[in-house]
Structures are given as structure tokens and as C-alpha cells.
Coordinates of C-alpha atoms in Angstrom, one line a residue:
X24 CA -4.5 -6.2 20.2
X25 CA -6.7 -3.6 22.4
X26 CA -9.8 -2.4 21.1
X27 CA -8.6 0.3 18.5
X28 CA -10.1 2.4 15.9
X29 CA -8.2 3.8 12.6
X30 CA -8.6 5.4 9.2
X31 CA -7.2 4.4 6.0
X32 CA -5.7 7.0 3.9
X33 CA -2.7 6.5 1.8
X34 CA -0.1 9.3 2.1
X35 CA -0.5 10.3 -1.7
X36 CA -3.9 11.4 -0.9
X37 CA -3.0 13.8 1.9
X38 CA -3.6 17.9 0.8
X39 CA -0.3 18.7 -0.2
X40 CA 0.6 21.9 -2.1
X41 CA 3.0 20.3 -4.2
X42 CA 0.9 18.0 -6.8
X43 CA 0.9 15.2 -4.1
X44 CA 0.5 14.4 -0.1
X45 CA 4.1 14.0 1.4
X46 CA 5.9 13.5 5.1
X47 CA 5.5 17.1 5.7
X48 CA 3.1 19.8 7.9
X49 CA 0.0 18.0 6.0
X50 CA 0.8 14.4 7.4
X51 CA 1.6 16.2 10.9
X52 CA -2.2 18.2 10.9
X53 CA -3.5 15.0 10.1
X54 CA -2.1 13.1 12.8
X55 CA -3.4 15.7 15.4
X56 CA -6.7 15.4 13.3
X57 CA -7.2 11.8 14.1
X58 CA -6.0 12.0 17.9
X59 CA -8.5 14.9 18.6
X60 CA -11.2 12.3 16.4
X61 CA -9.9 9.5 18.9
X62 CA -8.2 7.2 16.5
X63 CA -5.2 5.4 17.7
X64 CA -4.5 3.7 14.2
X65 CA -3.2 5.1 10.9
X66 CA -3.7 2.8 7.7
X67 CA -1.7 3.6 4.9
X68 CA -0.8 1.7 1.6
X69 CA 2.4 -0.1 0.4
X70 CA 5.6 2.8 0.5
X71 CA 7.3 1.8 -2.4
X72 CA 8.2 3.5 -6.0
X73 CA 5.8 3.3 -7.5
X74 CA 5.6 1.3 -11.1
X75 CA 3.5 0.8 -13.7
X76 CA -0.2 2.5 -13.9
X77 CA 1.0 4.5 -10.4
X78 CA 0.5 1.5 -8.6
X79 CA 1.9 0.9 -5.1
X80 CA 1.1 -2.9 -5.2
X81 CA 3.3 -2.7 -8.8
X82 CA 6.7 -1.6 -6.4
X83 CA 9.4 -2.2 -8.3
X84 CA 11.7 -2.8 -5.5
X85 CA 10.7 -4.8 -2.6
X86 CA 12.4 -2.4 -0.3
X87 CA 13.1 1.3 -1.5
X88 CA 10.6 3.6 -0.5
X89 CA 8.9 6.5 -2.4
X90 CA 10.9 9.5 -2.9
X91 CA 7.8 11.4 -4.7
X92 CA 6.8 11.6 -0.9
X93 CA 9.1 13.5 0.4
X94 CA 8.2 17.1 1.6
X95 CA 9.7 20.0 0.0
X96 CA 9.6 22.1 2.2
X97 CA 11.4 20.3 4.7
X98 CA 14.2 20.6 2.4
X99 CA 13.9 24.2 2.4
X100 CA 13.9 24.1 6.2
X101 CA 17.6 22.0 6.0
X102 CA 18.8 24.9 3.2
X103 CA 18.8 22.0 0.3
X104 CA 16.1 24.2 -1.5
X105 CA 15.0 27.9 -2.2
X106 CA 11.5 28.2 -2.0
X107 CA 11.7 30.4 -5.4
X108 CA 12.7 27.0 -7.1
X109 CA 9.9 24.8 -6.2
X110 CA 7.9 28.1 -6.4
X111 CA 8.9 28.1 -10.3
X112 CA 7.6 24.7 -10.7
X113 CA 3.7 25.7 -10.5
X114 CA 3.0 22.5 -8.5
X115 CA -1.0 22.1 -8.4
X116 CA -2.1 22.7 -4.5
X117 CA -5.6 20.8 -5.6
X118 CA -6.8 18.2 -7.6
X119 CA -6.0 14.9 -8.1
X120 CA -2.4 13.4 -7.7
X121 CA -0.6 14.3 -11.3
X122 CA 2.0 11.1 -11.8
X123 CA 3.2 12.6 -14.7
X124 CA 3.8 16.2 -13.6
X125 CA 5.6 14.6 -10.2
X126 CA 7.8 12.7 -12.7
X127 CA 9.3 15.5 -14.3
X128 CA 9.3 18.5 -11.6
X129 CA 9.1 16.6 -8.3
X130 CA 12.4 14.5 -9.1
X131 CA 13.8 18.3 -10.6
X132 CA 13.6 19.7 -6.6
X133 CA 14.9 16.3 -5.5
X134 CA 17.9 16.4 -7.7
X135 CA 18.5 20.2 -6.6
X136 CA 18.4 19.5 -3.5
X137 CA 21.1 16.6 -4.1
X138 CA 23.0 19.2 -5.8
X139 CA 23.1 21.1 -2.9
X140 CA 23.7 18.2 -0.1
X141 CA 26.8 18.2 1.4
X142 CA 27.6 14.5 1.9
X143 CA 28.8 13.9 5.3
X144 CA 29.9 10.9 7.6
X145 CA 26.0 10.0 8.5
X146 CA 25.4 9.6 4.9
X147 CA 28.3 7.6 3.4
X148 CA 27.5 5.5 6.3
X149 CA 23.8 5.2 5.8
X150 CA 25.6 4.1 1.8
X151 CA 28.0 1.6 2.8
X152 CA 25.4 -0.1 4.9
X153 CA 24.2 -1.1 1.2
X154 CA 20.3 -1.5 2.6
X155 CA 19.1 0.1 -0.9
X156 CA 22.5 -0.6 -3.1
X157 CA 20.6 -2.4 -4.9
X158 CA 17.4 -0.3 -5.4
X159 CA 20.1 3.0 -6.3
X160 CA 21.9 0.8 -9.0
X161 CA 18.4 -0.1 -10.8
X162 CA 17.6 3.4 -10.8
X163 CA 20.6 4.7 -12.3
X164 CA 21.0 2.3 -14.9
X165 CA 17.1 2.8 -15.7
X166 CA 18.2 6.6 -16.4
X167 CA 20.5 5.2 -18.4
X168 CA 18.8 4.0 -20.4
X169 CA 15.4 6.4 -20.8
X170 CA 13.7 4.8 -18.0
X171 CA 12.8 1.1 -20.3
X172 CA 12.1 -1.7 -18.7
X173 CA 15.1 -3.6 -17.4
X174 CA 14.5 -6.1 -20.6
X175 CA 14.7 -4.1 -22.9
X176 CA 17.8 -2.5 -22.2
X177 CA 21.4 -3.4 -24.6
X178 CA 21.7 -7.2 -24.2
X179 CA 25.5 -6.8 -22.3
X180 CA 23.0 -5.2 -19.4
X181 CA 20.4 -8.6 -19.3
X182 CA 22.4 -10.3 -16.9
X183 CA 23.3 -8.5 -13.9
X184 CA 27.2 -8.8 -12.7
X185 CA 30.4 -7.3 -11.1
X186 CA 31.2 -5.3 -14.6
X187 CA 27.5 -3.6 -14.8
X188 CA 28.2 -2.4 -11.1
X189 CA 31.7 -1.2 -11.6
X190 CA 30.7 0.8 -14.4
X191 CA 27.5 2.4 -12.7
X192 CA 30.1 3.1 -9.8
X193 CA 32.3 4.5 -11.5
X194 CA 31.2 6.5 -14.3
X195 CA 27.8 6.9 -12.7
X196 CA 28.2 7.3 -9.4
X197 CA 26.1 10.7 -8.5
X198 CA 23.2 9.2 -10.1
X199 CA 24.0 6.1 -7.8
X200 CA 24.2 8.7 -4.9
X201 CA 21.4 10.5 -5.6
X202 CA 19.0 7.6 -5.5
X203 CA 20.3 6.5 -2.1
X204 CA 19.8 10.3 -1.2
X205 CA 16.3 9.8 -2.0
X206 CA 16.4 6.8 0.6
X207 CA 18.5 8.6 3.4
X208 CA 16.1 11.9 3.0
X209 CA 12.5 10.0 3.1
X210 CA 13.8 7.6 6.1
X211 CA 14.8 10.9 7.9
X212 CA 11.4 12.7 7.5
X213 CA 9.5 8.7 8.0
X214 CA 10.7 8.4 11.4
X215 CA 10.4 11.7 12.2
X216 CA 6.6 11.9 11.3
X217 CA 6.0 7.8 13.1
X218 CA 7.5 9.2 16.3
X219 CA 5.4 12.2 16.2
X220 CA 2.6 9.7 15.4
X221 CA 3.2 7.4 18.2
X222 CA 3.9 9.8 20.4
X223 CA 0.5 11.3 20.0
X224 CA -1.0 7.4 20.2
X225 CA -1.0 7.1 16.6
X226 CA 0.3 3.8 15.2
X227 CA 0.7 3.3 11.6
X228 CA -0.8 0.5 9.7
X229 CA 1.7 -0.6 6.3
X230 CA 1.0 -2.8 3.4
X231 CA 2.9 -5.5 1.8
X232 CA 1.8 -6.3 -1.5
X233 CA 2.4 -9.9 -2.0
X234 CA 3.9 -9.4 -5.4
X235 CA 6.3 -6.9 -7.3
X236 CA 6.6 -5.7 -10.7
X237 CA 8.8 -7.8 -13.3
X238 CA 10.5 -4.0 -14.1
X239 CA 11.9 -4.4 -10.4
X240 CA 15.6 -4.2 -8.9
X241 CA 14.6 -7.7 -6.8
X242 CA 13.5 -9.2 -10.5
X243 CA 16.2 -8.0 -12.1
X244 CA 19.3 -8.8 -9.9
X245 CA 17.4 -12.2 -8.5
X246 CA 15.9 -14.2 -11.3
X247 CA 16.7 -17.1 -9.6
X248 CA 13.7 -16.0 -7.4
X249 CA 11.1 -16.1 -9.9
X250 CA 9.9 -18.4 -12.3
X251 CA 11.8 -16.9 -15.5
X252 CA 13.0 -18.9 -18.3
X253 CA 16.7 -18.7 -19.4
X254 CA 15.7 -15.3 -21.6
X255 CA 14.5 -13.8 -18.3
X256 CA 11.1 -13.5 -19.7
X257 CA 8.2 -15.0 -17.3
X258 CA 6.8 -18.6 -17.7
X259 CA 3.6 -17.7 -15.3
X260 CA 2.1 -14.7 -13.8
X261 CA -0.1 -14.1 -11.2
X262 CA -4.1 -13.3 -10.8
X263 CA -7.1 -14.0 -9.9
X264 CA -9.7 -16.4 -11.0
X265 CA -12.8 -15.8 -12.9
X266 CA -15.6 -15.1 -10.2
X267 CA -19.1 -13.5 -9.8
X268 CA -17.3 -10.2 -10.2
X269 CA -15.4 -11.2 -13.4
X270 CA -15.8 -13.5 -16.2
X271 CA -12.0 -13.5 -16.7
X272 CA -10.7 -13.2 -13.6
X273 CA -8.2 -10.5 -13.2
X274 CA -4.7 -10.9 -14.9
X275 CA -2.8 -8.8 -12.7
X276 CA 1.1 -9.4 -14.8
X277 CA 3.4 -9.8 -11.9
X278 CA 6.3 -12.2 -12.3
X279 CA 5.7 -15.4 -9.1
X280 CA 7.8 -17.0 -7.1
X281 CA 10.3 -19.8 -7.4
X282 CA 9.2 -21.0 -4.2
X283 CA 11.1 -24.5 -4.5
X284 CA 14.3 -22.2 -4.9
X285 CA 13.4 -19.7 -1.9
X286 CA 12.6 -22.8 0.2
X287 CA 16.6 -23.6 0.0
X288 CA 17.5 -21.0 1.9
X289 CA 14.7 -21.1 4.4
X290 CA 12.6 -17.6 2.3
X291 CA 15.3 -15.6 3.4
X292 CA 14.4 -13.0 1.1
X293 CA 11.1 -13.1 1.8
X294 CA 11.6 -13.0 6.0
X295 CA 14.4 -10.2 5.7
X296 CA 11.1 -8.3 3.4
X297 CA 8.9 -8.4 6.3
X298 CA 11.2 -8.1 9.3
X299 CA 12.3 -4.7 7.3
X300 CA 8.6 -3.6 6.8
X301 CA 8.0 -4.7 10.5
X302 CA 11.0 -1.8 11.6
X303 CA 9.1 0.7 9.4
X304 CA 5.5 0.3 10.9
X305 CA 3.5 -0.8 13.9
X306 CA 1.4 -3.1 12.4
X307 CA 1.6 -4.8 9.0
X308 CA -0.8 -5.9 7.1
X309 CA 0.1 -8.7 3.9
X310 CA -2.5 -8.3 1.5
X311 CA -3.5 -11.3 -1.4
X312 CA -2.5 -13.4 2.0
X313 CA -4.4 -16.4 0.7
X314 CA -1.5 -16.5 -2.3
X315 CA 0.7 -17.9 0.7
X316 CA -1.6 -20.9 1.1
X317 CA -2.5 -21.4 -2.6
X318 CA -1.4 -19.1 -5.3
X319 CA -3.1 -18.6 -8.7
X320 CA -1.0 -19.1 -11.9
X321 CA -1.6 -18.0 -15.9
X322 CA 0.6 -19.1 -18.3
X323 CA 2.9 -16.3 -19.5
X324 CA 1.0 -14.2 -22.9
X325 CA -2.7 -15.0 -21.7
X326 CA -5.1 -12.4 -22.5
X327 CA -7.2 -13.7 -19.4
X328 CA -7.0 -15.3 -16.3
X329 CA -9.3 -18.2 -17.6
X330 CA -6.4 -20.8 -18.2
X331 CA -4.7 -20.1 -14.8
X332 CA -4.3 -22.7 -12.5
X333 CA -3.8 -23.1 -8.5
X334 CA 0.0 -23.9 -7.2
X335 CA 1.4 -24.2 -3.5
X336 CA 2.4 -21.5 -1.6
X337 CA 4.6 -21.5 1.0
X338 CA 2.1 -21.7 4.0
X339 CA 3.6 -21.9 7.6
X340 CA 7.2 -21.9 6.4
X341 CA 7.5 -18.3 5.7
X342 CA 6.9 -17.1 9.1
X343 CA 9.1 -19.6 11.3
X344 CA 11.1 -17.9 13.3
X345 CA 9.4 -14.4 12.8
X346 CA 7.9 -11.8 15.3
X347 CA 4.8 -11.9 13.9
X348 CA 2.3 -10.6 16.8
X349 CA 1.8 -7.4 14.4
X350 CA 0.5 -8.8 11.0
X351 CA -3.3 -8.7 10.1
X352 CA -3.7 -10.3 6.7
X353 CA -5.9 -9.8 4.0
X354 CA -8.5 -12.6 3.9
X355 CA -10.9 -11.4 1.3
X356 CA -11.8 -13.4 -1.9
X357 CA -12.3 -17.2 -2.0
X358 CA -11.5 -18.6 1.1
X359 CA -10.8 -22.8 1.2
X360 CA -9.8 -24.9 3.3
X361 CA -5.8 -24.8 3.5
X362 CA -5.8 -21.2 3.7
X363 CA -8.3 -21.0 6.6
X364 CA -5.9 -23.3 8.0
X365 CA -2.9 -21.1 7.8
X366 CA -4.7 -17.9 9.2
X367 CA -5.5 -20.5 12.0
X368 CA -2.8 -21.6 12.4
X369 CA -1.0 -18.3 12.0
X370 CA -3.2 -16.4 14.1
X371 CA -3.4 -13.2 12.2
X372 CA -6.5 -11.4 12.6
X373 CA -8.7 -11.8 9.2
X374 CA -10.5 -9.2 7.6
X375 CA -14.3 -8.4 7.1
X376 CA -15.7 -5.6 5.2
X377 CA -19.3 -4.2 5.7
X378 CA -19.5 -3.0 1.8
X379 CA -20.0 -6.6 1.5
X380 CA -22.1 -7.6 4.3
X381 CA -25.5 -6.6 3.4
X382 CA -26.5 -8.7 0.4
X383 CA -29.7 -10.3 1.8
X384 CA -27.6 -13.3 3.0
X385 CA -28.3 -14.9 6.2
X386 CA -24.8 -16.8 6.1
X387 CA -22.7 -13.7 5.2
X388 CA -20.0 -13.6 7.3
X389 CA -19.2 -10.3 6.8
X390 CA -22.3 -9.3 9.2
X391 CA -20.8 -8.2 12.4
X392 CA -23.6 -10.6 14.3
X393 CA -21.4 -13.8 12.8
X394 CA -18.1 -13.1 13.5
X395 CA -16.9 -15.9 14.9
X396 CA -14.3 -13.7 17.4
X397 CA -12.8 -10.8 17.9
X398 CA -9.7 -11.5 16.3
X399 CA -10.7 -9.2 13.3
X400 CA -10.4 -6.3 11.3
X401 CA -13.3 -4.8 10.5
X402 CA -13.5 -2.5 7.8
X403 CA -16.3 -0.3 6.1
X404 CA -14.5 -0.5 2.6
X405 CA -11.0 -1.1 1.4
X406 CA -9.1 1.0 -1.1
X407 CA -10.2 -1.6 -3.8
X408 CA -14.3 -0.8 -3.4
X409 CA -16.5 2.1 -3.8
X410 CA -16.9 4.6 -0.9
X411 CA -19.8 3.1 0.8
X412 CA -22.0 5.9 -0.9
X413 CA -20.6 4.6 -4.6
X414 CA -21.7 1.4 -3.8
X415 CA -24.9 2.6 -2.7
X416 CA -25.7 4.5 -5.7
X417 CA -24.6 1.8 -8.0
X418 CA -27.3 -0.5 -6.4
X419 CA -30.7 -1.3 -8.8
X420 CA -33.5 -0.5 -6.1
X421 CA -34.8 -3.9 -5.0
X422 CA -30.7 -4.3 -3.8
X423 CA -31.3 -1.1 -1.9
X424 CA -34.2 -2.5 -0.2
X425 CA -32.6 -5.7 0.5
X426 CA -29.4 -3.9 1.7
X427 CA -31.2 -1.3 4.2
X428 CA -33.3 -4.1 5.5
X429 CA -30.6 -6.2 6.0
X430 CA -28.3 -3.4 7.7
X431 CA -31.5 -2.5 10.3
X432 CA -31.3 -6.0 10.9
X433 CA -27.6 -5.9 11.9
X434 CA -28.1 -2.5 14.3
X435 CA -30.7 -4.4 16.1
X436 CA -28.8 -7.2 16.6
X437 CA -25.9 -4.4 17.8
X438 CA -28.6 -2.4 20.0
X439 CA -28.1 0.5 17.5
X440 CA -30.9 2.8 16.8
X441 CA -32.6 1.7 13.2
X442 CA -34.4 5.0 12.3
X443 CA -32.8 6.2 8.9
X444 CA -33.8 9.2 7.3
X445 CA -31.4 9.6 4.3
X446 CA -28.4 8.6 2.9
X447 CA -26.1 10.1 5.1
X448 CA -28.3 8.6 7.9
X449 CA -27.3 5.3 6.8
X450 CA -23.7 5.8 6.1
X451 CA -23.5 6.9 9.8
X452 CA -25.0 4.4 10.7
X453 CA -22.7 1.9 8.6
X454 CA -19.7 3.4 10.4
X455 CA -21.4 2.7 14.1
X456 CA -22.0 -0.7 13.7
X457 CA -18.0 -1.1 12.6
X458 CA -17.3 0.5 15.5
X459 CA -19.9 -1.6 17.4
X460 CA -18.6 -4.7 16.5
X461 CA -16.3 -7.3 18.0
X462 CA -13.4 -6.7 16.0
X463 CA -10.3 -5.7 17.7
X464 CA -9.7 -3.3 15.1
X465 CA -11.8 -1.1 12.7
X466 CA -10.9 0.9 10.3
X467 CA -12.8 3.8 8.7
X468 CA -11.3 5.1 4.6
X469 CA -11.4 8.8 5.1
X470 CA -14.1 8.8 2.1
X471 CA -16.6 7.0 4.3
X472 CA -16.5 9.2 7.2
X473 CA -16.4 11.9 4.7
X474 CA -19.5 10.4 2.8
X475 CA -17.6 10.8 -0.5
X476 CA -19.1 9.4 -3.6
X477 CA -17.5 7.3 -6.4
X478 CA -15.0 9.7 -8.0
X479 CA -13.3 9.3 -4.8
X480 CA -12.8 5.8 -5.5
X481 CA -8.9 5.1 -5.0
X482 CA -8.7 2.5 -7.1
X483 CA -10.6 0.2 -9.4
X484 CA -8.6 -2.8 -10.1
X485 CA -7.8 -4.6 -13.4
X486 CA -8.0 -0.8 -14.8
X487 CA -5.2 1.7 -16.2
X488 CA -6.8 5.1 -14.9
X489 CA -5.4 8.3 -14.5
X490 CA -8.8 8.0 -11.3
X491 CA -6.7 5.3 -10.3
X492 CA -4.0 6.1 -6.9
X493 CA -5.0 9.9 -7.5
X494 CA -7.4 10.7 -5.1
X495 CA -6.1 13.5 -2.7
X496 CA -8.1 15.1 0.2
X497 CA -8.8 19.0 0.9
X498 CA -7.4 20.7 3.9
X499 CA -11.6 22.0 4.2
X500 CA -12.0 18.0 5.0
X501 CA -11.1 18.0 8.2
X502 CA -13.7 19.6 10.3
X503 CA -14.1 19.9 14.0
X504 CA -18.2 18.7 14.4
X505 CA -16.9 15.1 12.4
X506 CA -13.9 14.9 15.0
X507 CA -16.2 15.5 18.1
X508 CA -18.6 13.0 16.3
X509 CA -16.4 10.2 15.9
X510 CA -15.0 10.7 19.3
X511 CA -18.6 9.8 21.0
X512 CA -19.1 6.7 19.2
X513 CA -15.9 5.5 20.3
X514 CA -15.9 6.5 23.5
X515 CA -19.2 4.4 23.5
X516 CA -17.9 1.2 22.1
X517 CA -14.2 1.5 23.9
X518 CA -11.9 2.4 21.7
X519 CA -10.4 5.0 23.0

């Protein structure tokens, strides 16, 4: 890991005149965006369908990837579309992301385009490799049935098995297609944009949440993975602990591991996951990573995360015999003992995140003047906080104080001017000393650089939000001044 800069922006939040940023000219504009800025890294969030609440990080398959991303009018470019079509769907061009709208209009252009797809040798070869059989059989048999969750469905479907997939196969089978169309189309425009990416020095940063949702293909077909009592309901789910941000932790719902089970086998299903994810991106970064060390479990029909407990993970084990020179993991939250260990042990670059540094602590370790090494990530904000500017504001003013005294403190220590006239001022500032620091790696969200406020905010967790996942950019964004900017200050700390 070279000294690199990057900026975090999920696809979805891309301009996009369909309702929602996709693989198309947007993602391409952006990419020479950032190489003009001099970023060489591109963070985006987890790929997958998303599930409940919009969620990438509620996927519910551990390896399909989203189809609401997909560019339209890339399909108009391959003749599987008529621009009148797509035109007659009055997609929004701004605003926030719409789930709802792309749920009934974006899958209406996908499935006309299927319509008009003229299956070929490439693409019953791409099917019979059976990389997202599974995935395309969930999916059908979820339109089946009005889009339920799997457990709810007629009590002869419960139990996945031979008949279930002869039928879907059978009397099913161009629904079945169609979803592995989805795959074969967004793996064709992926590539397309990554090797555009990395040929312009771009390299993509992915996500792997640690969990999926229980309404998932992998849950599903593989309860033998997850603790699930003979009903196929869960006996645990997963969280987080009550803390100083939350008197009832967070109960986040996802079904956890059978991790006796998966050791059997060596985590096979869990290796094959990131060897995939590790084919798809440059780098990969496993968020909730302490859950591998120690994971946190609630009993099954809590209304908190109160009565949770803490159960081993599979530490060390899950990466033997793995490439793993490309992972960064996500360190934040309550760090002990065993999983500082594994990330030793491991040797993934951590993460640190300035948001937090500046609380009048002289032990925070967030503070670029104690990291430790340069075998970091340093990051500004993650898609869980604020903007830096939301945080800001949200600050009573004897926090301000101690936050701006503590931050001049910091840019001394980094030989960074301390005059700060205003708000902006200090955000800049904020930005510099990320880029200042040791880290091998920092990473900018675009509403940082673009000193957005909260209602920017991609996500507040433990919420259902229509604010939540839905942020989207403006083409207007991307201005010239900011690129030249950005290019200075990392031409100055050599990270270009």
C-alpha cells in the first residue's frame, strides 16, 4: 500500500437521470473527475440487492449484485431499449434516490429489455456456470409469491429441494432467466466501468457487510449456516451493545452464523464470499470486522440489544489460505483485546476517523499525531456519521471550543497553518490534516469535500428513513477550482 488518496461515494448517489446513479456516462465523468482531482482510489458501498429499509448492508444474497444499477441507456446503446420507453417512465433526473419508484419502473425497462435480448452462446454459458443459480431462483420464486419474505411463503416452499427447483425451471423459467440477465447485464457494464477506472489509475474500494438479511437466497437455501431452529425461524440475531451513543445498543435483526457448522468445512462459504468480492474490486474493505474476533448476540424477539451477549468468532481461521494483501477492515467501535490481536495478526490496515478525533482527549487515537503507524485508513467521516459540517452544527458551543482547540492543536503538530476564519475554513482544514497524516490511505465522502450539511447524511443507523441510502449528488458538484484544490494538497503530502 503506496501513499493514496480516495473518495467515498456509493454508486446510488451518483447524478443519474433515471431516479438513481448507475454504471453509465455519470460513473465515467466521475471517474475523470477524481483523476483530474488526483485521487487514485474510489470507495463505494456493498453491491448487492438491496433489502429491507434500502439497505446495502441488508443484501439479501451474499453474491448477486444490484440490477437497480444498471444504466439504461446503455441498453439503448445494445438496441434492448427505445429511448421513448424509459422516456415514458418520467424517471426524476434530481432529488433523492426514490426506492419505491425504481421498484416499479426501473425493473419495467429491465424486463423490456429482457424481452428484447436475444439469448446467445455467451449467455447460456454465463447460466450454466450457475455463479448466481441460486440468487435467480430466490427471485423468481419471491415474484411468485408477491415479493414476501421467504417464511412466509406456502409451507411445501419452507424447505428448499430438487422439486421447488424443477418447478421454477420449468414452469418458471423466463423469470429464472431474467434474473440471471440482470447479473450477466450489470457484470458487463462493472467491468467495463473498473477497467476504465483503473486504467485512468482509479481503483475501486468495495464493502462486505459482515452480515445478510434473513429474507436472503444464502438463508434460505443454507440454514444449516445460521443459527435457525428447526421452524427456520432465528434463535439469535446480531447487534451492537449499549454504549455512550445508545442506551439499547443497536438491534440490527440479521440472522448469525453457525460458525461450529462452517468450521467443518474449513468457512468455505465464507472464503469463496470474499475471494468473489476480491475479483470484483481492488481493494476490499470487511466492515463490523471486530464481529470475526467476538460477535455480539440477542436472543431472537428482543425489543433491545440490552440482553445480548458476546460469542466467538471465527478469528484467524477465516482467512487461511486467502490472498488477503487487499482487505482494510473496519475497526471502529469497542476495540478489546482479541480483536486487536486479529487485526495484528491479520495485518489489515485499521481505520481512524477524524469526526471522532477532536473531543478534548489527549489519548484519542483517532488524532493523526498518535497513530501508532502507517498501516491505516484514515478517514474524515464514514457513510454512518454526519458530514463533518452536520457534526459541527450539532455540537453545544463549549464542544465547539473544545473541538477547534483541539483540531489547531493537531495542524500544529502536522506543520499545518492554524488560522481559521469560518466554517469552511475549518473543514478545509479537516480534510488537510487527513491528507497530512501517516495513513497509507485516506479517504475523503464527497459531502466533506463538498462541505454538505446533515441532510446529506447517507445514513443514520438503527433508523427506517426514506433520508436513509438516498442521498444523490448533482452534476453542478463537480467543479474545476475544488479539483485543482485537492490536487495541491496532494501533491504536497505525496499522494499522487
Amino acid at each position: 500500500m503506496t501513499r493514496k488518496a480516495g473518495i467515498l461515494l456509493h454508486i446510488t448517489s451518483l447524478p443519474g437521470k433515471y431516479g438513481v446513479g448507475t454504471l453509465g456516462k455519470e460513473a465515467y465523468d466521475f471517474v475523470d473527475y477524481i483523476e483530474k482531482a488526483g485521487f487514485s482510489l474510489w470507495q463505494v458501498l456493498p453491491l448487492y440487492p438491496t433489502g429491507y429499509g434500502d439497505s446495502p448492508y441488508q443484501a439479501n444474497s451474499s453474491r448477486a449484485l444490484n440490477y437497480y444499477l444498471i444504466d439504461l441507456d446503455m441498453l439503448v446503446e445494445e438496441g434492448l431499449l427505445s429511448k421513448e420507453f424509459i422516456n415514458d417512465m418520467h424517471f426524476k433526473t434530481e432529488g433523492r434516490v426514490d426506492f419505491n419508484y425504481l421498484f416499479k419502473y426501473k425493473m419495467l425497462a429491465l424486463k423490456e429489455a429482457f424481452s428484447n435480448f436475444k439469448e446467445d452462446e455467451e449467455f447460456f454459458s454465463f447460466v450454466n456456470k450457475k455463479e448466481y443459480h441460486e440468487f435467480a431462483i430466490f427471485m423468481t420464486l419471491k415474484e411468485m409469491f408477491n415479493y414476501e419474505s421467504w417464511d412466509k411463503w406456502p409451507k411445501d416452499y419452507l424447505n428448499y429441494n430438487e422439486k421447488i427447483e424443477e418447478k421454477v425451471l420449468t414452469k418458471y423459467k423466463n423469470t429464472y432467466l431474467f434474473y440471471q440477465f440482470t447479473q450477466y447485464i450489470f457484470l458487463k457494464q462493472w467491468y467495463k466501468l473498473k477497467a476504465y477506472a483503473n486504467m485512468h489509475n482509479i481503483q475501486i474500494i468495495g464493502d462486505i457487510p459482515l452480515y445478510l438479511a434473513y429474507d436472503s437466497s444464502d438463508v434460505y437455501m443454507h440454514k444449516e449456516l445460521f443459527l435457525l431452529d428447526k421452524k427456520g425461524q432465528m434463535t439469535k440475531v446480531a447487534g451492537c451493545p449499549p454504549d455512550a451513543f445508545s442506551d439499547d445498543g443497536q438491534l440490527w435483526g440479521n440472522p448469525i452464523y453457525n460458525y461450529k457448522y462452517m468450521a467443518l468445512d474449513d468457512y468455505k462459504w465464507w472464503k469463496e464470499r470474499i475471494k468473489n468480492e476480491l475479483t470484483i474490486f481492488d481493494y476490499l474493505r470487511i466492515d463490523h470486522f471486530r464481529g470475526l474476533d467476538r460477535y455480539y448476540a440477542i436472543p431472537f424477539g428482543e425489543k433491545t440489544a440490552r440482553n445480548g451477549k458476546w460469542e466467538k468468532g471465527p478469528k484467524e481461521k477465516l482467512f487461511t489460505g486467502l490472498n488477503c494483501e487487499n482487505i482494510i477492515a473496519e475497526d471502529l467501535g469497542v476495540m478489546d483485546n482479541g480483536v486487536i490481536r486479529l487485526l495484528k495478526n491479520t495485518g489489515f490496515p485499521g481505520m481512524k476517523v477524524l469526526e471522532f478525533a477532536f473531543d478534548g482527549s489527549s489519548t484519542n487515537d483517532h488524532k493523526p499525531s498518535l497513530y501508532k503507524n502507517d498501516n491505516l485508513v484514515c478517514y474524515t467521516g464514514t457513510h454512518d456519521n454526519s458530514p463533518l459540517l452536520g457534526h459541527f452544527n450539532s455540537l453545544n458551543d463549549y464542544q465547539k471550543e473544545v473541538y477547534l482547540n483541539d483540531l489547531k492543536q493537531e495542524l500544529e503538530k502536522a506543520k499545518i497553518s492554524t488560522e481559521i476564519n469560518d466554517i469552511s475554513t475549518m473543514l478545509d482544514k479537516v480534510i488537510e490534516l487527513c491528507f497530512a497524516s501517516k495513513a497509507k490511505f485516506a479517504i475523503i465522502p464527497l459531502q466533506d469535500l463538498l462541505h454538505l450539511d446533515e441532510d446529506s447524511r447517507m445514513n443514520r443507523p438503527s433508523t427506517l428513513s426514506t433520508l436513509n441510502w438516498s442521498y444523490k449528488a448533482n452534476k453542478t458538484d463537480f467543479k474545476a477550482p475544488l479539483a485543482s484544490k485537492i490536487h495541491k494538497l496532494l501533491k504536497k503530502y505525496k499522494r499522487l
